[in-house]
Amino acid sequence: MNILNIAIKEIKAALREKGTFVFMLAFPVILMLILGTALTNVFSSNTPVGNIELLYKNEAASPQLTQYWQGFAKAIEQEGVKITPLAAGTDGKLEISEDRYSAYAELSNEGITYYGSSKQTIESNILQGMLTTFADRYNMAAAALKSDPSKAEAIIRNASAPGEYIRETALNPDKQPGSIDYYAMAMTTMIALYSALSGTFLFRGERIRNTALRLMAAPVSKGEIFAGKVIGCTLINLLCVLAVVLISKFAFQADWGNHFGMVFLILVTEVILAVSLGLGLSYILKGDTSRSVVMIFLQIASFVGGAYFPIMGTDSFLGFVTNLSPLRWANKALAQIIYNDNVAGALPAIGLNVGIAAAFLLIAIISMRRQEAL
Amino acid sequence: MNILEIRNLTKKFGDFVAVDNMSLSVREGEIFGFLGANGAGKSTTISMIATLLRSTKGDINLLGKSITSHGKFAKTNIGIVPQDIAIYENMTAYENVRFFAGLYGLRGALLQERTEEALEFVGLGDKHKSYPKNFSGGMKRRLNIACAIAHRPKLIIMDEPTVGIDPHSRNYILNSVKKLNEMGCTIIYTSHYMEEVEEICTRIAIVDHGKIIAEGTKEQLKAIITDTKDIWIGIKANESLSIEHLKQIPGVIAVRLEENTVKINSKGEINNLNKIVQQLIKDQIEIRSVEEQAPNLETVFLTLTGRNLRD
Ligand SMILES: Nc1ncnc2c1ncn2[C@@H]1O[C@H](COP(=O)(O)OP(=O)(O)OP(=O)(O)O)[C@@H](O)[C@H]1O
Ligand SMILES: [Mg+2]
């Protein structure tokens, strides 16, 4: 009952702090808008693919290659690629540089020379992927022909099945986040981590206001005070985080996938982690130091954790550092849930959140029991 | 019956002894004054009574029960008004009192009733919905008191509840202390203001360097210093005054000059006023006035501790 009273007081008092709300709600939402709009091009999968037009010239003497090519051409035409042979007297490279086709390919006995349009990058990339597959297959067939002609036949016959090239070029195998989707997720996890700030202030605030004296003078145990405050603080921060999720979902149509329960669990554990971290540090580092340390940590963790731009490679030193950011593992887990429907992929992050939170809570509890005041 | 008994109480902060082997009892129904200069150890003693600090040595009993083994009982029966205002600025006056009273187990209609009663009591009955950040210093002090009394404790400890406030709020607070006392509360009252303590306290302890150096009613305390008296003599000019001459008069203990007043502290039983006046006339000093000071707590304090109550 006392725990509940204290938790409610904590939430009520926090609801009155307009500054906190501006920070916890407006800040992530505005950043989401700015970054999500400004960096749209970084997330190319969101760019619509235009008509794909391939211009080609076949100078191959080998009937095998020609036959194989025709099979390939037929297959990709069915996928919507428009194929045009180079008209006599025109310059294929010129056609490309003037952006009339997506790509230009020259077949000869030496192989395929490929020219992609620099303007239609996506279309040209798709064609390049298809042609690479084609060349690989042809090489394989050619090699097989020497040892086992019947196998080569099969490879070539297969080559004309529609869909074959599309799948292999891996056009868009998984669902991928658009920029708003990405920043909705990244800003949400970032602001969840910022709960650490209220963690550092949780008991320091009571000490500064002298209300710690009143709490200690009342017939309430330290444990009840602790539990009430931690629960209240977690709930109020979680409320902000969920509000950010809802705003991003309904105002910006951000994609949060289909596993809300799991997304929720990640966010809950992250807020608990953040609050415990701030709280633990406020006992390890006395005074204002904890706040500064947490602030620096939050900035770095946000930066390397992918709050401002997506982090790709993880093999370098930077890669190692990024993995230390709770945002990194939260974002990874959320991406697994939202885009790959991989719910189990979130479990390591949840485990990590809970484990680290427990460690910091323990530090706070032990320090608190040792000292006389709160 | 004693509501509070303190025996051989000591508190050390490292090597520093803040409270030094203090023994003291407070009777039920008293307004007990705790007088002491800055750093005398008043707040430290109070914190130990209110279970906020652990003693280094000694026992404290509340209503016959040790506060160490009956912590919850002690906490429930004590209301503390901290020296530094302890309220939530972002919660209304009503919410503040209600929250703290709620920690003492009050619920529902009773909680609401007691909260309203406490606010009414300190004169904030019309400020339920106001935020303390818009309050004057005096109003904050009064809210600070309301938060400590809503659960109707038997013993209320007030640590300098009137610091830095306007006369109106101060009077209000002094009157509410008397009223609380009439309603049956025992009160421990700490202050720097001698007049306040003299006005409301039924018994007073003078604390210095963590020790109680005198204890009793104000009459008893004043009696301590009846063996000396203060004679103040107003003079026109002090050029020819010789303090040495005055000090040689039998019975005179100390002489000091403040502006144009010669302040003489002398043994009580010796009648030496004639000799003093004669000496001044001999030194060609023009006397304007002569008065013998009635002993007050200020002089008691000064005599006992050698320092002023306020720096
Ligand atoms: N937590 C502490 N650690 C170290 N020293 C302390 C601590 N608390 C109080 N003291 C010291 O103990 C002495 C008594 O302090 P206390 O606050 O009890 O004095 P006080 O009589 O209430 O003075 P004031 O009138 O200024 O409030 C002071 O010298 C103070 O510096
Ligand atoms: Mg004090």
XYZ file of C-alpha atoms and ligand atoms in Angstrom:
717
model
C 0.000 0.000 0.000
C 2.802 2.387 0.917
C 4.627 1.291 -2.196
C 1.567 2.170 -4.241
C 1.192 5.538 -2.506
C 4.795 6.424 -3.176
C 4.628 5.246 -6.782
C 1.496 7.313 -7.391
C 3.093 10.374 -5.812
C 6.105 9.870 -8.059
C 3.940 9.704 -11.175
C 1.777 12.658 -10.146
C 4.769 14.843 -9.418
C 6.411 13.859 -12.684
C 3.259 14.643 -14.655
C 3.505 18.214 -13.402
C 6.998 18.690 -14.784
C 6.284 20.209 -18.168
C 9.971 20.441 -18.982
C 10.363 16.707 -18.648
C 7.527 16.106 -21.037
C 8.838 18.469 -23.639
C 12.103 16.629 -23.380
C 10.730 13.108 -23.284
C 8.038 13.596 -25.942
C 8.686 16.591 -28.169
C 12.411 15.995 -28.480
C 12.201 12.471 -29.908
C 9.180 13.245 -32.054
C 10.777 16.299 -33.614
C 14.064 14.492 -34.200
C 12.104 11.634 -35.740
C 10.497 14.062 -38.159
C 13.684 15.892 -39.023
C 15.935 12.870 -39.415
C 13.212 10.761 -40.979
C 12.602 13.375 -43.648
C 16.117 14.619 -44.179
C 17.688 11.198 -44.505
C 15.041 9.538 -46.667
C 17.574 8.806 -49.413
C 19.791 6.801 -47.110
C 17.040 4.221 -46.982
C 16.941 3.472 -50.713
C 14.567 0.548 -50.490
C 11.847 3.059 -50.014
C 12.548 4.648 -53.409
C 10.123 3.405 -56.037
C 11.691 1.319 -58.778
C 10.981 2.729 -62.246
C 10.777 0.898 -65.543
C 13.767 -1.311 -66.122
C 15.007 -1.172 -69.673
C 17.971 -3.155 -70.887
C 19.692 -2.324 -74.146
C 21.958 -5.048 -75.529
C 24.166 -5.992 -78.423
C 24.916 -9.630 -79.134
C 28.178 -10.205 -80.956
C 28.666 -13.701 -79.700
C 29.625 -16.268 -82.280
C 28.852 -19.191 -79.968
C 25.366 -20.550 -80.633
C 25.286 -21.925 -77.145
C 25.728 -18.529 -75.583
C 23.158 -17.036 -77.904
C 20.676 -19.728 -77.061
C 21.288 -19.328 -73.398
C 20.994 -15.547 -73.678
C 17.640 -15.828 -75.395
C 16.378 -18.016 -72.576
C 17.565 -15.444 -70.078
C 16.018 -12.576 -72.011
C 12.686 -14.326 -72.102
C 12.836 -15.007 -68.368
C 13.580 -11.454 -67.327
C 11.044 -10.050 -69.771
C 8.448 -11.932 -67.826
C 9.674 -10.150 -64.735
C 8.903 -6.841 -66.394
C 12.255 -5.907 -67.824
C 12.021 -4.371 -71.268
C 14.724 -5.699 -73.554
C 15.813 -3.827 -76.656
C 18.525 -4.866 -79.097
C 20.855 -2.075 -80.072
C 19.791 -0.561 -83.370
C 22.464 -0.454 -86.032
C 24.364 2.797 -86.145
C 23.626 3.846 -82.570
C 26.078 4.026 -79.717
C 24.943 2.014 -76.711
C 27.105 3.915 -74.248
C 25.697 7.210 -75.463
C 22.159 5.909 -75.040
C 22.967 5.125 -71.415
C 24.675 8.394 -70.652
C 21.622 10.140 -72.025
C 19.520 8.076 -69.686
C 17.305 6.405 -72.247
C 17.895 2.927 -70.785
C 18.725 1.554 -67.382
C 21.715 -0.384 -68.604
C 23.559 -1.519 -71.691
C 25.148 -4.952 -72.121
C 27.504 -6.156 -74.845
C 27.735 -9.904 -75.350
C 30.798 -11.327 -76.988
C 32.687 -14.579 -76.803
C 34.927 -12.974 -74.184
C 31.966 -12.403 -71.925
C 29.542 -9.608 -71.064
C 30.485 -5.957 -70.808
C 28.060 -4.042 -68.657
C 27.300 -0.323 -68.555
C 24.909 0.861 -65.874
C 23.061 4.174 -65.885
C 24.390 6.553 -63.276
C 20.969 8.112 -62.900
C 18.811 5.007 -62.594
C 21.077 3.455 -59.981
C 18.551 1.116 -58.500
C 17.310 -0.198 -61.848
C 20.848 -0.577 -63.093
C 21.845 -2.408 -59.926
C 18.994 -4.834 -60.362
C 20.019 -5.545 -63.941
C 23.623 -5.946 -62.936
C 22.598 -8.509 -60.372
C 20.588 -10.428 -62.939
C 23.403 -10.368 -65.458
C 25.934 -11.516 -62.902
C 23.769 -14.496 -62.156
C 23.399 -15.135 -65.827
C 27.168 -15.048 -66.363
C 27.797 -17.341 -63.390
C 25.303 -19.817 -64.695
C 26.689 -19.689 -68.163
C 30.188 -20.349 -66.887
C 28.880 -23.255 -64.887
C 27.047 -24.640 -67.880
C 30.110 -24.184 -70.070
C 32.234 -26.070 -67.596
C 29.639 -28.818 -67.282
C 29.424 -29.100 -71.028
C 32.999 -30.302 -71.148
C 32.452 -33.094 -68.650
C 28.763 -33.879 -68.645
C 26.722 -32.459 -71.542
C 23.378 -33.645 -70.166
C 23.858 -31.719 -66.926
C 24.690 -28.615 -68.929
C 21.439 -29.008 -70.816
C 19.545 -29.021 -67.566
C 21.240 -25.894 -66.329
C 20.438 -24.039 -69.507
C 16.855 -25.216 -69.542
C 16.397 -24.075 -65.986
C 17.727 -20.709 -66.923
C 14.596 -19.824 -68.786
C 12.246 -20.384 -65.924
C 10.714 -17.043 -64.880
C 11.410 -15.847 -61.374
C 14.762 -17.542 -61.336
C 16.791 -14.381 -61.657
C 14.658 -12.200 -59.532
C 15.034 -14.409 -56.543
C 18.712 -14.792 -56.967
C 19.444 -11.125 -57.378
C 17.985 -10.593 -53.945
C 16.073 -7.534 -54.977
C 14.385 -6.999 -51.622
C 14.475 -10.239 -49.739
C 13.369 -8.972 -46.322
C 11.155 -6.175 -45.199
C 13.395 -3.186 -44.673
C 12.802 -0.047 -42.630
C 12.081 3.205 -44.377
C 13.587 6.279 -42.805
C 10.568 7.157 -40.678
C 10.320 3.538 -39.583
C 13.962 3.534 -38.638
C 13.888 6.789 -36.712
C 10.624 5.932 -34.993
C 12.410 2.915 -33.583
C 15.745 4.637 -32.936
C 14.226 7.670 -31.229
C 11.999 5.509 -29.089
C 14.870 3.397 -27.808
C 16.940 6.541 -27.352
C 14.343 8.264 -25.246
C 13.834 5.080 -23.254
C 17.529 5.171 -22.399
C 17.180 8.800 -21.342
C 15.093 7.538 -18.426
C 18.492 7.128 -16.811
C 18.428 10.841 -16.075
C 15.400 10.554 -13.837
C 17.112 7.550 -12.267
C 20.063 9.655 -11.166
C 17.709 12.173 -9.664
C 15.345 9.712 -8.024
C 16.786 9.867 -4.509
C 19.037 12.854 -4.976
C 15.913 14.883 -5.619
C 14.410 13.802 -2.290
C 17.647 14.652 -0.524
C 17.883 18.094 -2.110
C 14.275 18.892 -1.252
C 14.808 17.522 2.293
C 11.748 15.367 1.768
C 14.066 12.388 2.246
C 13.925 13.312 5.961
C 10.151 13.122 5.965
C 10.120 9.784 4.152
C 12.641 8.394 6.620
C 10.754 9.759 9.617
C 7.528 8.069 8.501
C 6.762 4.486 9.529
C 7.692 3.185 6.090
C 10.641 0.923 5.394
C 13.482 1.894 3.119
C 12.553 -1.049 0.942
C 9.026 0.282 0.429
C 10.333 3.742 -0.395
C 12.813 2.236 -2.819
C 10.312 -0.021 -4.542
C 7.654 2.691 -4.751
C 9.971 5.219 -6.257
C 11.583 2.853 -8.746
C 8.192 1.559 -9.890
C 6.760 5.068 -10.207
C 9.763 6.324 -12.103
C 9.733 3.339 -14.454
C 6.027 3.709 -15.168
C 6.183 7.411 -15.918
C 9.116 6.967 -18.268
C 7.445 4.011 -19.905
C 4.388 6.176 -20.442
C 6.493 8.699 -22.351
C 8.118 5.963 -24.396
C 4.767 4.427 -25.302
C 3.431 7.848 -26.226
C 6.343 8.266 -28.625
C 5.555 4.842 -30.108
C 1.896 5.729 -30.566
C 2.651 9.130 -32.073
C 5.089 7.578 -34.529
C 2.629 4.844 -35.393
C -0.490 6.898 -35.853
C 0.812 10.299 -36.850
C 3.731 9.165 -39.012
C 2.558 5.661 -39.947
C 5.807 4.163 -38.745
C 6.021 0.393 -39.025
C 6.164 -1.364 -35.646
C 5.554 -4.829 -37.037
C 3.045 -7.327 -35.739
C 4.467 -8.441 -32.418
C 3.466 -5.598 -30.112
C 3.850 -7.654 -26.963
C 7.473 -8.362 -27.705
C 8.183 -4.768 -28.756
C 6.611 -3.678 -25.485
C 8.758 -6.108 -23.520
C 11.936 -4.770 -25.097
C 10.934 -1.218 -24.261
C 9.886 -2.053 -20.693
C 13.152 -3.807 -19.969
C 15.081 -0.986 -21.556
C 13.400 1.615 -19.349
C 14.079 -0.549 -16.297
C 17.687 -0.854 -17.396
C 17.993 2.910 -17.833
C 16.366 3.812 -14.515
C 18.523 1.272 -12.659
C 21.639 2.473 -14.406
C 21.005 6.086 -13.414
C 20.052 5.078 -9.897
C 23.084 2.823 -9.428
C 25.433 5.477 -10.738
C 23.906 8.077 -8.420
C 25.042 5.911 -5.529
C 28.468 5.080 -6.991
C 29.286 8.652 -7.975
C 28.131 11.139 -5.394
C 26.654 14.532 -6.089
C 26.300 16.030 -9.503
C 28.974 13.830 -11.035
C 26.522 11.026 -11.676
C 24.306 13.286 -13.748
C 27.202 14.467 -15.896
C 28.509 10.945 -16.349
C 25.067 9.682 -17.332
C 24.647 12.596 -19.740
C 27.940 11.807 -21.463
C 27.091 8.122 -21.558
C 23.689 8.862 -23.112
C 25.207 11.036 -25.802
C 27.806 8.466 -26.771
C 25.418 5.543 -26.496
C 22.927 7.367 -28.719
C 25.554 8.220 -31.274
C 27.175 4.807 -31.592
C 23.922 2.970 -30.920
C 22.358 4.216 -34.142
C 20.042 6.915 -32.830
C 21.138 9.476 -35.391
C 22.104 7.255 -38.317
C 21.981 3.510 -38.879
C 25.128 1.652 -37.899
C 26.183 -1.014 -40.396
C 29.556 -2.714 -40.008
C 30.486 -4.212 -36.684
C 33.923 -5.680 -37.303
C 36.094 -2.633 -36.608
C 36.882 -1.053 -33.246
C 33.865 1.172 -33.733
C 31.876 -1.984 -34.206
C 33.016 -3.201 -30.814
C 32.102 0.108 -29.207
C 28.674 0.179 -30.815
C 27.907 -3.196 -29.328
C 28.390 -1.705 -25.870
C 25.498 0.653 -26.421
C 22.201 -0.604 -25.010
C 20.584 1.167 -27.946
C 22.452 -1.008 -30.368
C 21.105 -4.233 -28.944
C 17.635 -2.808 -28.421
C 17.502 -1.563 -32.007
C 18.833 -4.838 -33.346
C 16.249 -6.761 -31.383
C 13.420 -4.495 -32.502
C 14.533 -4.806 -36.130
C 14.458 -8.584 -35.756
C 10.940 -8.475 -34.379
C 9.533 -5.884 -36.745
C 11.145 -6.810 -40.052
C 11.992 -10.479 -39.739
C 9.177 -11.604 -37.448
C 11.960 -13.129 -35.412
C 10.548 -12.897 -31.913
C 13.166 -15.158 -30.383
C 15.861 -12.849 -31.718
C 14.798 -10.298 -29.107
C 15.455 -12.543 -26.156
C 19.194 -11.843 -25.786
C 18.483 -8.111 -25.601
C 15.791 -8.631 -22.981
C 18.120 -10.845 -20.984
C 20.897 -8.288 -21.194
C 18.566 -5.473 -20.126
C 17.228 -7.377 -17.160
C 20.651 -8.643 -16.084
C 22.368 -5.274 -16.151
C 19.373 -3.615 -14.485
C 19.520 -6.167 -11.672
C 23.215 -5.484 -11.144
C 22.736 -1.734 -10.850
C 19.662 -2.093 -8.650
C 21.682 -4.299 -6.363
C 24.406 -1.665 -6.135
C 21.795 0.948 -5.245
C 20.124 -1.275 -2.649
C 23.390 -2.198 -0.962
C 24.619 1.400 -0.826
C 21.282 2.551 0.479
C 21.195 -0.050 3.249
C 24.690 0.929 4.293
C 24.039 4.617 4.725
C 21.736 6.035 7.352
C 19.773 8.371 5.153
C 18.136 7.596 1.811
C 4.908 10.943 33.131
C 7.874 11.319 30.820
C 7.068 11.080 27.154
C 10.729 11.166 26.197
C 13.787 9.989 28.053
C 17.287 10.422 26.737
C 20.162 8.784 28.548
C 23.870 9.308 27.856
C 23.228 10.103 24.234
C 26.345 10.592 22.121
C 26.764 11.163 18.415
C 30.121 11.308 16.718
C 30.809 12.282 13.130
C 34.241 10.784 12.707
C 36.263 12.264 15.546
C 33.912 15.179 16.008
C 31.533 14.836 18.927
C 28.310 16.591 17.952
C 26.256 15.343 20.904
C 28.155 14.609 24.067
C 26.726 12.236 26.653
C 23.415 14.048 26.848
C 20.684 13.073 29.296
C 17.289 14.687 29.270
C 13.659 14.002 29.901
C 10.580 15.659 28.531
C 7.269 15.361 30.366
C 3.972 14.793 28.679
C 2.207 18.084 27.928
C 5.292 20.266 27.956
C 6.532 22.747 25.421
C 10.168 21.998 25.812
C 12.594 24.615 24.498
C 15.925 23.660 23.066
C 18.247 26.665 23.059
C 21.691 26.675 21.538
C 23.998 28.594 19.246
C 24.820 27.444 15.705
C 26.379 24.005 15.700
C 25.464 23.308 19.328
C 24.010 19.944 18.357
C 20.278 20.650 18.465
C 19.390 19.251 15.039
C 21.623 16.240 15.564
C 19.824 15.406 18.815
C 16.448 15.892 17.167
C 17.406 13.670 14.247
C 18.279 10.879 16.643
C 14.970 11.237 18.483
C 13.115 11.102 15.155
C 15.070 7.942 14.180
C 16.752 9.742 11.280
C 20.214 9.226 12.704
C 21.609 6.354 14.717
C 23.246 7.278 17.986
C 26.857 6.374 18.623
C 25.979 5.614 22.227
C 23.070 5.969 24.620
C 19.332 5.269 24.731
C 16.224 7.103 23.720
C 12.849 5.986 25.044
C 9.540 7.261 23.782
C 6.554 6.541 26.020
C 8.683 3.973 27.801
C 9.710 2.097 24.681
C 13.159 2.144 23.156
C 13.052 3.798 19.759
C 15.689 1.388 18.487
C 13.649 -1.725 19.144
C 10.271 -0.041 18.564
C 11.135 2.028 15.523
C 7.707 1.908 13.957
C 5.990 2.834 17.209
C 8.334 5.801 17.666
C 7.913 6.982 14.091
C 4.135 6.795 14.294
C 4.022 8.870 17.469
C 6.457 11.552 16.378
C 5.904 14.395 13.961
C 8.977 16.244 12.844
C 9.138 19.744 11.392
C 12.579 19.814 9.790
C 14.799 22.862 10.038
C 15.011 23.039 6.247
C 11.643 23.161 4.515
C 10.764 19.704 3.236
C 7.888 19.827 0.779
C 7.275 18.981 -2.876
C 7.097 22.185 -4.885
C 5.306 20.516 -7.779
C 2.499 19.155 -5.641
C -0.296 21.266 -4.190
C -0.455 22.100 -0.508
C -3.246 19.568 -0.119
C -1.371 16.816 -1.966
C 1.728 17.404 0.130
C -0.047 17.004 3.446
C -2.141 14.123 2.165
C 0.862 12.231 0.852
C 2.830 12.453 4.099
C -0.206 11.709 6.251
C -0.873 8.706 4.017
C 2.528 7.309 4.936
C 1.285 7.095 8.538
C -1.447 4.691 7.557
C -4.355 7.130 7.243
C -6.778 6.230 4.461
C -9.915 7.380 2.763
C -12.284 9.773 4.505
C -10.143 10.003 7.624
C -7.098 10.909 5.554
C -9.047 13.625 3.792
C -10.436 14.960 7.053
C -7.052 15.106 8.781
C -5.430 16.706 5.755
C -8.022 19.462 5.664
C -7.770 19.881 9.411
C -3.984 20.276 9.325
C -4.119 22.835 6.538
C -6.851 24.729 8.335
C -4.782 24.622 11.493
C -1.792 26.390 9.954
C -4.019 28.900 8.176
C -3.720 27.448 4.705
C -7.323 26.284 4.551
C -7.936 28.390 1.455
C -4.766 27.244 -0.304
C -5.580 23.581 -0.942
C -4.987 23.802 -4.649
C -2.030 26.184 -4.582
C 1.508 25.128 -5.353
C 4.156 25.891 -2.728
C 6.402 27.425 -5.351
C 4.075 30.437 -5.285
C 4.107 30.592 -1.472
C 5.866 33.152 0.690
C 8.550 31.939 3.086
C 6.070 32.048 5.939
C 3.455 30.047 4.065
C 6.027 27.399 3.192
C 7.023 27.193 6.853
C 3.383 26.720 7.797
C 2.914 23.998 5.188
C 6.079 22.410 6.555
C 4.294 22.218 9.905
C 1.018 20.938 8.454
C 2.881 18.006 6.880
C 4.123 16.986 10.325
C 0.898 17.165 12.312
C -1.817 15.642 10.135
C -1.253 12.180 11.589
C -1.757 13.598 15.105
C 1.514 12.593 16.702
C 1.901 12.669 20.472
C 5.291 14.342 20.233
C 5.936 17.124 17.747
C 9.510 18.220 17.222
C 9.974 21.615 15.629
C 13.452 22.525 14.509
C 13.583 26.302 14.114
C 10.146 26.600 12.533
C 10.212 30.388 12.406
C 13.485 31.087 10.630
C 13.344 33.949 8.166
C 9.638 34.704 8.131
C 7.377 37.721 8.481
C 5.892 38.683 11.883
C 2.390 37.656 10.813
C 3.414 34.076 9.990
C 5.582 33.950 13.100
C 2.680 34.868 15.349
C 0.509 32.385 13.570
C 3.048 29.649 14.163
C 3.593 30.534 17.825
C -0.142 30.495 18.393
C -0.535 27.172 16.658
C 2.208 25.699 18.812
C 0.282 26.792 21.906
C -2.942 25.432 20.447
C -1.354 22.084 19.595
C -0.099 21.938 23.145
C -3.551 22.676 24.523
C -4.892 19.864 22.357
C -2.582 17.492 24.179
C 0.583 17.382 22.096
C 3.970 17.514 23.693
C 6.298 19.799 21.802
C 10.034 20.119 21.523
C 10.782 23.551 20.190
C 14.142 24.677 18.890
C 14.891 28.282 18.196
C 17.479 30.982 17.932
C 14.962 33.531 19.100
C 15.094 33.990 22.838
C 11.800 35.914 22.960
C 9.936 33.028 21.306
C 11.310 30.477 23.684
C 10.615 32.739 26.618
C 7.060 33.298 25.429
C 5.915 29.748 24.758
C 8.186 27.224 26.461
C 7.324 25.707 29.783
C 10.790 24.283 30.245
C 14.074 25.055 28.547
C 17.382 23.287 28.047
C 20.461 25.249 27.038
C 22.724 23.219 24.778
C 26.325 24.021 24.072
C 28.957 21.883 22.358
C 26.633 18.900 22.438
C 26.008 19.144 26.174
C 23.086 20.412 28.219
C 24.589 23.085 30.399
C 21.396 24.229 32.111
C 17.817 23.047 32.287
C 14.634 24.268 33.934
C 11.788 26.763 33.753
C 12.721 30.269 32.706
C 12.501 31.412 36.311
C 14.862 28.655 37.396
C 17.298 29.561 34.653
C 17.230 33.223 35.553
C 17.836 32.311 39.164
C 21.121 30.755 38.137
C 22.522 34.179 37.523
C 20.998 36.132 40.408
C 24.400 36.048 42.045
C 25.480 38.696 39.574
C 23.784 41.849 38.355
C 24.127 44.198 35.446
C 24.339 47.942 35.987
C 24.054 50.172 32.946
C 25.138 53.794 33.315
C 24.494 56.313 30.560
C 27.179 58.997 30.323
C 27.639 62.171 28.251
C 31.202 61.711 27.073
C 33.712 58.954 27.677
C 37.126 60.684 27.168
C 38.023 60.737 30.836
C 36.493 57.340 31.709
C 38.851 54.923 33.441
C 37.664 51.333 33.238
C 40.574 50.331 35.477
C 39.298 52.571 38.289
C 35.868 50.969 38.110
C 37.263 47.428 38.118
C 39.032 48.136 41.427
C 35.694 48.706 43.165
C 34.799 45.691 45.365
C 32.281 43.296 43.737
C 32.775 44.479 40.156
C 33.454 41.520 37.822
C 33.530 43.051 34.374
C 33.224 46.476 32.808
C 32.709 47.312 29.171
C 31.834 50.423 27.279
C 29.230 50.380 24.513
C 28.892 53.794 22.881
C 27.949 56.038 25.773
C 26.791 53.301 28.120
C 29.056 51.775 30.731
C 27.948 48.187 31.312
C 29.077 46.772 34.614
C 28.615 43.161 35.722
C 28.913 42.896 39.463
C 28.396 40.450 42.304
C 24.786 40.474 43.397
C 25.150 40.520 47.138
C 27.489 43.537 47.357
C 25.853 46.935 47.232
C 28.442 48.996 45.422
C 26.312 51.368 43.377
C 27.297 54.380 45.522
C 30.975 53.661 45.107
C 30.607 53.323 41.348
C 28.778 56.628 41.048
C 31.310 58.358 43.295
C 34.199 57.057 41.204
C 32.578 58.346 38.019
C 32.061 61.781 39.544
C 35.656 61.810 40.693
C 36.749 61.064 37.112
C 34.628 64.051 36.024
C 32.066 62.006 34.089
C 28.626 63.463 33.581
C 26.021 60.805 34.426
C 22.800 60.763 32.390
C 21.087 57.605 33.689
C 21.594 54.637 35.970
C 19.645 51.393 35.707
C 19.936 47.934 37.125
C 19.043 45.274 34.540
C 16.576 42.535 35.367
C 18.144 39.186 34.423
C 16.859 37.762 31.090
C 17.537 34.552 29.198
C 19.880 36.352 26.877
C 22.180 37.175 29.790
C 21.735 33.707 31.198
C 22.835 32.283 27.886
C 25.717 34.704 27.572
C 26.899 34.039 31.105
C 26.723 30.286 30.729
C 28.155 29.858 27.253
C 30.262 32.967 26.865
C 28.673 33.665 23.488
C 25.614 35.206 21.962
C 22.735 33.023 20.840
C 22.933 34.503 17.384
C 26.205 35.267 15.682
N 26.409 14.619 8.890
C 27.341 15.337 9.568
N 28.648 15.073 9.383
C 29.581 15.773 10.046
N 29.316 16.744 10.914
C 28.037 17.056 11.159
C 26.980 16.372 10.477
N 25.804 16.881 10.901
C 26.115 17.840 11.776
N 27.449 17.950 11.943
C 28.143 18.869 12.841
O 27.649 18.671 14.127
C 27.526 19.914 14.807
C 26.127 20.064 15.319
O 25.270 20.289 14.231
P 23.710 20.550 14.407
O 23.134 20.673 13.053
O 23.152 19.522 15.302
O 23.720 21.954 15.110
P 22.476 22.878 15.487
O 22.539 23.073 16.930
O 21.234 22.332 14.933
O 22.891 24.211 14.747
P 21.984 25.264 13.947
O 21.440 26.175 14.953
O 22.950 25.924 13.043
O 20.946 24.502 13.229
C 27.929 20.982 13.824
O 29.255 21.381 14.110
C 27.873 20.315 12.505
O 28.864 20.821 11.646
Mg 19.887 22.873 13.525
